[in-house]
mmCIF file with all atom_site columns, C-alpha atoms in Angstrom:
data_model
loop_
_atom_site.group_PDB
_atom_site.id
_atom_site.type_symbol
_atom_site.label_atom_id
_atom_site.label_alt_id
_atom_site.label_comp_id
_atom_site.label_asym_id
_atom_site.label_entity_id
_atom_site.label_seq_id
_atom_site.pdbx_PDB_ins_code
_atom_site.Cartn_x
_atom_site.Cartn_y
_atom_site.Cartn_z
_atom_site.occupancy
_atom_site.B_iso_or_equiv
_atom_site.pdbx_formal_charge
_atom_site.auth_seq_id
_atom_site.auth_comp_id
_atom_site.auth_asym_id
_atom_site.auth_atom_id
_atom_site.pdbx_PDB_model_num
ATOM 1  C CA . UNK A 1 1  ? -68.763 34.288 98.283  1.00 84.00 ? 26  UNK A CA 1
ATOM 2  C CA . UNK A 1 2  ? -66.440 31.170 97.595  1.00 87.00 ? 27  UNK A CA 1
ATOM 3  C CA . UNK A 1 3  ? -69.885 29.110 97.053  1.00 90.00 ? 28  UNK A CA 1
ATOM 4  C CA . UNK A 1 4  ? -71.304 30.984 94.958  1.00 93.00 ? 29  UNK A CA 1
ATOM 5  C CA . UNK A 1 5  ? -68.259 32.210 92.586  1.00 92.00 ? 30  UNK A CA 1
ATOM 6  C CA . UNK A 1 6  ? -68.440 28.043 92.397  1.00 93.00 ? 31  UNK A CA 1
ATOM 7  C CA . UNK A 1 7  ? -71.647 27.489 92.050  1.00 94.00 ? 32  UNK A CA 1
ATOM 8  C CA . UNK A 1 8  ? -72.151 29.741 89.339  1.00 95.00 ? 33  UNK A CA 1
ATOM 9  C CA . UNK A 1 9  ? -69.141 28.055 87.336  1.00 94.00 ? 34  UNK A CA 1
ATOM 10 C CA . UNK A 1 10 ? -70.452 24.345 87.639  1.00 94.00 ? 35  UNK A CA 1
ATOM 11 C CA . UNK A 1 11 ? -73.996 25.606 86.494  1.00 95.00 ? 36  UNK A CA 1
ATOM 12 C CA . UNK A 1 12 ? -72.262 26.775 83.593  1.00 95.00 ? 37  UNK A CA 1
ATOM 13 C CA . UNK A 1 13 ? -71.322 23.350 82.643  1.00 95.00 ? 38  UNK A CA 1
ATOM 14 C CA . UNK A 1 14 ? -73.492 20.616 83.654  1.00 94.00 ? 39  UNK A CA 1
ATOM 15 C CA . UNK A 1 15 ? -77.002 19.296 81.762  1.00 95.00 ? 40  UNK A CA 1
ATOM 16 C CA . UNK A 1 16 ? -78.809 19.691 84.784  1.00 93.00 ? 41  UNK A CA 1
ATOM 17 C CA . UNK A 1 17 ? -77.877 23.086 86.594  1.00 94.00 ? 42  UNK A CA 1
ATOM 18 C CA . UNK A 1 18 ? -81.078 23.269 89.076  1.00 93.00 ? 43  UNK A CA 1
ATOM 19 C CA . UNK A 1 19 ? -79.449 20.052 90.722  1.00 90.00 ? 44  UNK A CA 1
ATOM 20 C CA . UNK A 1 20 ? -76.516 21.413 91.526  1.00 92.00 ? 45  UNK A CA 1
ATOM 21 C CA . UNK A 1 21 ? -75.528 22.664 95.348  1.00 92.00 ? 46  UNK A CA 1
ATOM 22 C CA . UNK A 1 22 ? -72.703 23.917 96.666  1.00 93.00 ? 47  UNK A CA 1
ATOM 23 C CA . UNK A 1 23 ? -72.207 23.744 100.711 1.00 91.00 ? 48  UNK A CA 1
ATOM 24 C CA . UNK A 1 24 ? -69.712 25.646 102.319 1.00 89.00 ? 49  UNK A CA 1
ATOM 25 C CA . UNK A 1 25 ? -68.459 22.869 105.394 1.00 87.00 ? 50  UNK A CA 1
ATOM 26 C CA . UNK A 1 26 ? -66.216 24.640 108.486 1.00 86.00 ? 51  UNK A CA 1
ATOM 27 C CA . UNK A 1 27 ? -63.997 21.785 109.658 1.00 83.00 ? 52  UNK A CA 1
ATOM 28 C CA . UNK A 1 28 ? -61.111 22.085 112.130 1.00 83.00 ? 53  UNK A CA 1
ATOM 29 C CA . UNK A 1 29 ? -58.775 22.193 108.927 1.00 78.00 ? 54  UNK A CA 1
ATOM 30 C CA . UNK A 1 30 ? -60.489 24.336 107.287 1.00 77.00 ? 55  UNK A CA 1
ATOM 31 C CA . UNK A 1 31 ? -63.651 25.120 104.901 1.00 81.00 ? 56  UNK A CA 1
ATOM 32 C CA . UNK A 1 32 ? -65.051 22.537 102.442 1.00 87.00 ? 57  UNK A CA 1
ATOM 33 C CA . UNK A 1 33 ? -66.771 23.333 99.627  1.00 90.00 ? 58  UNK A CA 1
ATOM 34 C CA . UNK A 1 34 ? -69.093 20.566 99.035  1.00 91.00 ? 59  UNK A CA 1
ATOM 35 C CA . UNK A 1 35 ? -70.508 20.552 95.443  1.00 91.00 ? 60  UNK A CA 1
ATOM 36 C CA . UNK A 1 36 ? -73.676 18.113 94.326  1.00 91.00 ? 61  UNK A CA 1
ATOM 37 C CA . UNK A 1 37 ? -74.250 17.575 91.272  1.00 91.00 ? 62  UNK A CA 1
ATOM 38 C CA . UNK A 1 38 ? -76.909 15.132 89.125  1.00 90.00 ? 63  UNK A CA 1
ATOM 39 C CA . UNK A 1 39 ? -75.379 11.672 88.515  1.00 89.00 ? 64  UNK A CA 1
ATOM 40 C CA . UNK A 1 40 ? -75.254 11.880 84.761  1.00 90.00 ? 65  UNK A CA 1
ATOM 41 C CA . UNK A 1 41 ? -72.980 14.873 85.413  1.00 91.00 ? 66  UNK A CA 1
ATOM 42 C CA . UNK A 1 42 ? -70.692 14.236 87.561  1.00 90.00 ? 67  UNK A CA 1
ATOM 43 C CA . UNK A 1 43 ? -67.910 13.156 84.546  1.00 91.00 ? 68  UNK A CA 1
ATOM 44 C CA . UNK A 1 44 ? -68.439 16.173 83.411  1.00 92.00 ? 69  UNK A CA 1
ATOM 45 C CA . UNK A 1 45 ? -67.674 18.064 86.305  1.00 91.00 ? 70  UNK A CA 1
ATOM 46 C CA . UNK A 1 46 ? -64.833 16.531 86.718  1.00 91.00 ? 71  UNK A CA 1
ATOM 47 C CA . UNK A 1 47 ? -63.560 15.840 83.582  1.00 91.00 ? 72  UNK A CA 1
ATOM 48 C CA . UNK A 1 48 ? -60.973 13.950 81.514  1.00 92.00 ? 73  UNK A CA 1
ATOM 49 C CA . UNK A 1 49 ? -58.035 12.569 84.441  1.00 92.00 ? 74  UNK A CA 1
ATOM 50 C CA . UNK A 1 50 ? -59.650 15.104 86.564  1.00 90.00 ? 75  UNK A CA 1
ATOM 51 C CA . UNK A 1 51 ? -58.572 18.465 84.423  1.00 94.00 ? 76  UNK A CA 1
ATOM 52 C CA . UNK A 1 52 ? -61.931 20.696 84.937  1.00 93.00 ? 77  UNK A CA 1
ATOM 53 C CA . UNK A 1 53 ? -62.157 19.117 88.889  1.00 91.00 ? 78  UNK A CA 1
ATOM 54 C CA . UNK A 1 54 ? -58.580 20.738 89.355  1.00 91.00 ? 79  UNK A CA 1
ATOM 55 C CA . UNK A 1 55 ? -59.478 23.780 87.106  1.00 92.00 ? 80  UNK A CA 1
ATOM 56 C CA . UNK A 1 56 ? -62.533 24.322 89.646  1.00 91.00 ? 81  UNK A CA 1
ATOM 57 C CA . UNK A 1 57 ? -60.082 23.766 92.660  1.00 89.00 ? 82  UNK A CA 1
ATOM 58 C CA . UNK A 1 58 ? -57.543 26.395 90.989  1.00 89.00 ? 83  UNK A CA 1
ATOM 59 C CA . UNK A 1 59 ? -59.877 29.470 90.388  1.00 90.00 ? 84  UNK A CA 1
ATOM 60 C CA . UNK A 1 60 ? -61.475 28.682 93.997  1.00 89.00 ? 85  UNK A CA 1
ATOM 61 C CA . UNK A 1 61 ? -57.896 28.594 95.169  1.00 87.00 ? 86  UNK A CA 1
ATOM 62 C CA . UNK A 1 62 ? -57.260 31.522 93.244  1.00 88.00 ? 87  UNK A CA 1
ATOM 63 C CA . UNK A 1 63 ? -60.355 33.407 94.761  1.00 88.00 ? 88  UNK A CA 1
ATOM 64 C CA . UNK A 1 64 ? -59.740 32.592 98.421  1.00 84.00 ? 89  UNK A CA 1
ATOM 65 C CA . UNK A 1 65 ? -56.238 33.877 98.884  1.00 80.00 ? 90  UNK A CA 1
ATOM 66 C CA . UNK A 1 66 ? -54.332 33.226 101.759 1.00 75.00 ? 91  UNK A CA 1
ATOM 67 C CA . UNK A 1 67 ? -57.405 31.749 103.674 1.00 67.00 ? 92  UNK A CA 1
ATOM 68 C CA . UNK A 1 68 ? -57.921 27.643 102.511 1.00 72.00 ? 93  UNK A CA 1
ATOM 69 C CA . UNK A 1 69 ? -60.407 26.210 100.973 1.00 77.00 ? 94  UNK A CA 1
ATOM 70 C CA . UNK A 1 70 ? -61.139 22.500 99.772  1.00 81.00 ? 95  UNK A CA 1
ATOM 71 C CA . UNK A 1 71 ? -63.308 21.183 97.308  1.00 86.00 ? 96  UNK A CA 1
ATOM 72 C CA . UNK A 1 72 ? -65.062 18.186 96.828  1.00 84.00 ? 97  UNK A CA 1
ATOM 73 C CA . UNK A 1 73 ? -67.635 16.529 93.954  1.00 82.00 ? 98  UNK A CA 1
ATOM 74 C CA . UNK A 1 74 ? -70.881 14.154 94.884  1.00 75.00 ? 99  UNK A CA 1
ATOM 75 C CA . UNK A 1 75 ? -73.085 13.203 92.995  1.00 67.00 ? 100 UNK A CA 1
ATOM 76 C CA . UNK A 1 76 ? -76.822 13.658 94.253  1.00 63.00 ? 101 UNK A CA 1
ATOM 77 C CA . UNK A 1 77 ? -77.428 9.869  95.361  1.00 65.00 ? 102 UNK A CA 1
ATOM 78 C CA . UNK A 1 78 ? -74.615 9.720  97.559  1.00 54.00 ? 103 UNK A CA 1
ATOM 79 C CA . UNK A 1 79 ? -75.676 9.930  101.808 1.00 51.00 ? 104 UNK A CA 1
ATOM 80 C CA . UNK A 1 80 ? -73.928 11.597 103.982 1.00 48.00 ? 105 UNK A CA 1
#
């Protein structure tokens, strides 16, 4: 639910919304939410001094409740 409340907000905002994933990661401190985006918008996903990153990681926040969950940007070319 978490990935796709997310997914559906960074679509909203990028140039190139068919390039964008969202991967929901279980590690042992808790779920990641790994978002991949096209290079050209990656600023724009995370903004000016990273505002819109940490408006993302607030409404996720938000929607998760007491249960944790992380968030992190990549850009498409990056390997894991």
């Amino acid at each position: 639910m978490l990935a796709d409340a997310l997914e559906h907000l960074v679509r909203g905002i990028v140039d190139h919304p068919g390039d964008v994933t969202v991967r929901d990661k279980q590690l042992r401190r808790g779920s990641v939410l790994e978002v991949r985006v096209h290079p050209d918008d990656l600023g724009k996903v995370i903004g000016r001094s990273g505002r819109t990153a940490s408006a993302f990681r607030t409404v996720i926040s938000a929607l998760a409740g007491r249960g944790e969950a992380r968030v992190d940007f990549v850009d498409v070319d990056r390997r894991n």
